[in-house]
mmCIF file of C-alpha atoms in Angstrom:
data_model
loop_
_atom_site.group_PDB
_atom_site.id
_atom_site.type_symbol
_atom_site.label_atom_id
_atom_site.label_comp_id
_atom_site.label_asym_id
_atom_site.label_seq_id
_atom_site.Cartn_x
_atom_site.Cartn_y
_atom_site.Cartn_z
ATOM 1 C CA MET A 14 -0.207 -0.320 -0.199
ATOM 2 C CA PRO A 15 1.132 3.861 -1.182
ATOM 3 C CA PRO A 16 2.195 5.908 1.702
ATOM 4 C CA ILE A 17 -0.866 8.338 2.637
ATOM 5 C CA SER A 18 0.569 11.898 1.644
ATOM 6 C CA PRO A 19 1.695 14.704 4.676
ATOM 7 C CA ALA A 20 -0.282 16.640 2.575
ATOM 8 C CA LEU A 21 -3.077 14.797 2.223
ATOM 9 C CA SER A 22 -3.145 13.617 5.965
ATOM 10 C CA ALA A 23 -2.540 17.401 7.029
ATOM 11 C CA PRO A 24 -5.650 19.012 9.358
ATOM 12 C CA PRO A 25 -6.728 21.341 7.294
ATOM 13 C CA GLY A 26 -4.858 25.509 6.684
ATOM 14 C CA ASP A 27 -6.938 28.019 6.944
ATOM 15 C CA GLY A 28 -7.346 28.020 2.795
ATOM 16 C CA ARG A 29 -9.019 25.316 2.718
ATOM 17 C CA ARG A 30 -11.013 26.626 5.381
ATOM 18 C CA ALA A 31 -11.803 29.144 3.680
ATOM 19 C CA VAL A 32 -12.751 26.650 0.299
ATOM 20 C CA VAL A 33 -14.716 24.066 2.778
ATOM 21 C CA GLU A 34 -17.001 27.438 3.839
ATOM 22 C CA ARG A 35 -17.791 28.902 -0.123
ATOM 23 C CA VAL A 36 -18.798 25.716 -0.270
ATOM 24 C CA LEU A 37 -21.102 25.603 2.953
ATOM 25 C CA ARG A 38 -22.701 28.457 2.302
ATOM 26 C CA THR A 39 -23.580 27.898 -0.951
ATOM 27 C CA ALA A 40 -24.581 24.808 -1.186
ATOM 28 C CA ASP A 41 -26.952 26.323 1.998
ATOM 29 C CA GLU A 42 -28.364 29.249 -0.811
ATOM 30 C CA LEU A 43 -28.908 26.384 -2.918
ATOM 31 C CA GLU A 44 -30.709 24.491 -0.647
ATOM 32 C CA ARG A 45 -32.903 28.320 0.717
ATOM 33 C CA ARG A 46 -33.340 28.279 -3.092
ATOM 34 C CA ALA A 47 -34.969 24.598 -3.712
ATOM 35 C CA ARG A 48 -36.936 25.765 -1.011
ATOM 36 C CA ALA A 49 -38.632 29.016 -2.014
ATOM 37 C CA LEU A 50 -38.756 27.242 -5.120
ATOM 38 C CA GLN A 51 -41.091 24.614 -3.562
ATOM 39 C CA THR A 52 -43.202 27.255 -1.263
ATOM 40 C CA GLY A 53 -43.200 29.810 -4.535
ATOM 41 C CA ALA A 54 -45.402 26.521 -6.185
ATOM 42 C CA ALA A 55 -47.306 26.711 -3.782
ATOM 43 C CA ALA A 56 -48.377 29.861 -4.568
ATOM 44 C CA ARG A 57 -51.700 28.889 -7.275
ATOM 45 C CA LEU A 58 -52.540 31.610 -9.370
ATOM 46 C CA ALA A 59 -55.533 32.412 -10.354
ATOM 47 C CA LEU A 60 -57.282 34.608 -12.761
ATOM 48 C CA VAL A 61 -60.268 36.232 -12.826
ATOM 49 C CA THR A 62 -62.236 37.629 -16.506
ATOM 50 C CA ALA A 63 -65.653 38.927 -17.250
ATOM 51 C CA ALA A 64 -65.727 35.361 -19.535
ATOM 52 C CA GLY A 65 -64.794 33.882 -15.962
ATOM 53 C CA VAL A 66 -61.601 31.738 -13.779
ATOM 54 C CA VAL A 67 -58.871 31.019 -15.676
ATOM 55 C CA SER A 68 -56.007 28.887 -13.475
ATOM 56 C CA ALA A 69 -52.424 28.566 -14.517
ATOM 57 C CA GLY A 70 -52.783 24.761 -13.411
ATOM 58 C CA GLY A 71 -48.478 23.906 -13.826
ATOM 59 C CA ARG A 72 -47.461 25.963 -15.925
ATOM 60 C CA GLN A 73 -44.584 29.304 -15.486
ATOM 61 C CA ARG A 74 -45.772 32.317 -17.410
ATOM 62 C CA LEU A 75 -49.049 33.359 -19.388
ATOM 63 C CA VAL A 76 -49.366 35.040 -22.651
ATOM 64 C CA LEU A 77 -52.168 37.310 -21.913
ATOM 65 C CA GLY A 78 -53.950 39.152 -24.856
ATOM 66 C CA ARG A 79 -56.058 38.720 -28.107
ATOM 67 C CA GLY A 80 -53.510 36.575 -29.996
ATOM 68 C CA PRO A 81 -55.245 32.866 -30.841
ATOM 69 C CA ARG A 82 -51.966 30.909 -29.617
ATOM 70 C CA CYS A 83 -52.029 33.046 -26.220
ATOM 71 C CA ASP A 84 -52.476 31.248 -22.904
ATOM 72 C CA VAL A 85 -55.384 33.639 -21.974
ATOM 73 C CA VAL A 86 -57.249 35.384 -24.591
ATOM 74 C CA LEU A 87 -58.869 38.090 -24.014
ATOM 75 C CA THR A 88 -62.018 40.040 -25.659
ATOM 76 C CA GLY A 89 -61.259 43.836 -26.104
ATOM 77 C CA ARG A 90 -60.693 46.322 -28.249
ATOM 78 C CA HIS A 91 -57.461 47.774 -27.122
ATOM 79 C CA ILE A 92 -56.206 44.704 -26.434
ATOM 80 C CA SER A 93 -52.615 44.183 -27.756
ATOM 81 C CA ARG A 94 -52.296 40.426 -30.080
ATOM 82 C CA GLN A 95 -49.762 39.132 -26.958
ATOM 83 C CA HIS A 96 -51.077 42.370 -24.126
ATOM 84 C CA ALA A 97 -48.724 41.048 -21.086
ATOM 85 C CA ALA A 98 -47.555 37.926 -19.524
ATOM 86 C CA LEU A 99 -47.338 36.689 -15.729
ATOM 87 C CA VAL A 100 -44.128 35.132 -15.155
ATOM 88 C CA HIS A 101 -43.288 32.777 -12.247
ATOM 89 C CA ARG A 102 -40.307 33.164 -10.659
ATOM 90 C CA LEU A 103 -39.080 32.671 -6.780
ATOM 91 C CA ASP A 104 -40.897 35.035 -4.800
ATOM 92 C CA GLY A 105 -43.746 35.369 -6.953
ATOM 93 C CA TRP A 106 -45.801 35.753 -9.936
ATOM 94 C CA TRP A 107 -45.212 38.914 -11.468
ATOM 95 C CA VAL A 108 -46.660 40.914 -14.892
ATOM 96 C CA GLU A 109 -44.398 42.049 -17.503
ATOM 97 C CA ASP A 110 -45.991 44.272 -20.131
ATOM 98 C CA LEU A 111 -45.175 43.129 -23.717
ATOM 99 C CA GLY A 112 -44.838 46.775 -25.698
ATOM 100 C CA SER A 113 -47.730 46.971 -26.136
ATOM 101 C CA ARG A 114 -50.082 50.031 -27.091
ATOM 102 C CA ASN A 115 -51.949 50.857 -23.846
ATOM 103 C CA GLY A 116 -50.688 49.732 -21.573
ATOM 104 C CA THR A 117 -51.169 47.173 -17.989
ATOM 105 C CA TRP A 118 -52.587 49.300 -15.266
ATOM 106 C CA CYS A 119 -52.203 47.243 -11.985
ATOM 107 C CA GLY A 120 -53.075 50.055 -9.004
ATOM 108 C CA GLY A 121 -54.087 53.264 -10.746
ATOM 109 C CA GLU A 122 -50.555 53.013 -12.111
ATOM 110 C CA ARG A 123 -49.490 51.880 -15.374
ATOM 111 C CA VAL A 124 -46.910 49.102 -15.167
ATOM 112 C CA ALA A 125 -43.846 47.739 -17.145
ATOM 113 C CA ARG A 126 -42.792 44.915 -14.746
ATOM 114 C CA ARG A 127 -45.055 44.671 -11.264
ATOM 115 C CA ARG A 128 -45.191 41.200 -8.934
ATOM 116 C CA VAL A 129 -48.867 41.422 -9.094
ATOM 117 C CA GLY A 130 -50.180 40.142 -5.648
ATOM 118 C CA HIS A 131 -53.472 38.268 -3.971
ATOM 119 C CA GLY A 132 -56.945 40.673 -5.377
ATOM 120 C CA ASP A 133 -54.998 42.823 -7.429
ATOM 121 C CA VAL A 134 -56.638 43.959 -10.340
ATOM 122 C CA LEU A 135 -54.696 44.126 -13.898
ATOM 123 C CA ARG A 136 -56.487 46.635 -16.546
ATOM 124 C CA LEU A 137 -54.865 45.526 -19.733
ATOM 125 C CA ALA A 138 -56.002 48.747 -21.903
ATOM 126 C CA ASP A 139 -60.061 48.201 -21.496
ATOM 127 C CA VAL A 140 -59.824 45.676 -19.442
ATOM 128 C CA ALA A 141 -59.651 43.961 -16.046
ATOM 129 C CA VAL A 142 -58.233 40.983 -14.856
ATOM 130 C CA ARG A 143 -58.394 40.683 -11.008
ATOM 131 C CA CYS A 144 -55.280 37.724 -9.916
ATOM 132 C CA ARG A 145 -55.957 35.227 -6.819
ATOM 133 C CA LEU A 146 -53.142 33.677 -5.104
ATOM 134 C CA SER A 147 -53.204 30.385 -3.099
#
C-alpha cells in the first residue's frame, strides 16, 4: 500500500478551510433557493376575467392578449395580440407588459413590470383581470 501523502493527512490550512466554508455557504444558499421554489410553486395563480376564471395550472408563464396563441385570450377593442405576461419567479408572480400600445395598469399606475399580489386588479387597455393567489 502506498504511503499517505503528508499534505493529504494534514489538517486543512486557512486556504482549504476558506474553500470548505464557501462550499458550505453555497450549499446552504442552493437549499434555500430550492425551498423557495417549492414554496413559490404552492402559490397558485388564478385569473378572474369577465369570461370566467382561468387557472395557471403548473405553467410558469401565461401570455394574455387577443391573439389565438395566447394562454388567456381576452376580447377587448384595445388589447394587443400579445399584451402582457404573468411570470412565476422565485419571489412570486410578476406581470410584464409586452410592449402593448394601450398599456398594462395596476393600482392606477402604468407598469412595465410589477409583482402582483392576491386581489390585485390588472387593467390591460380596457379589460380588467383580477389576480387570485392561493
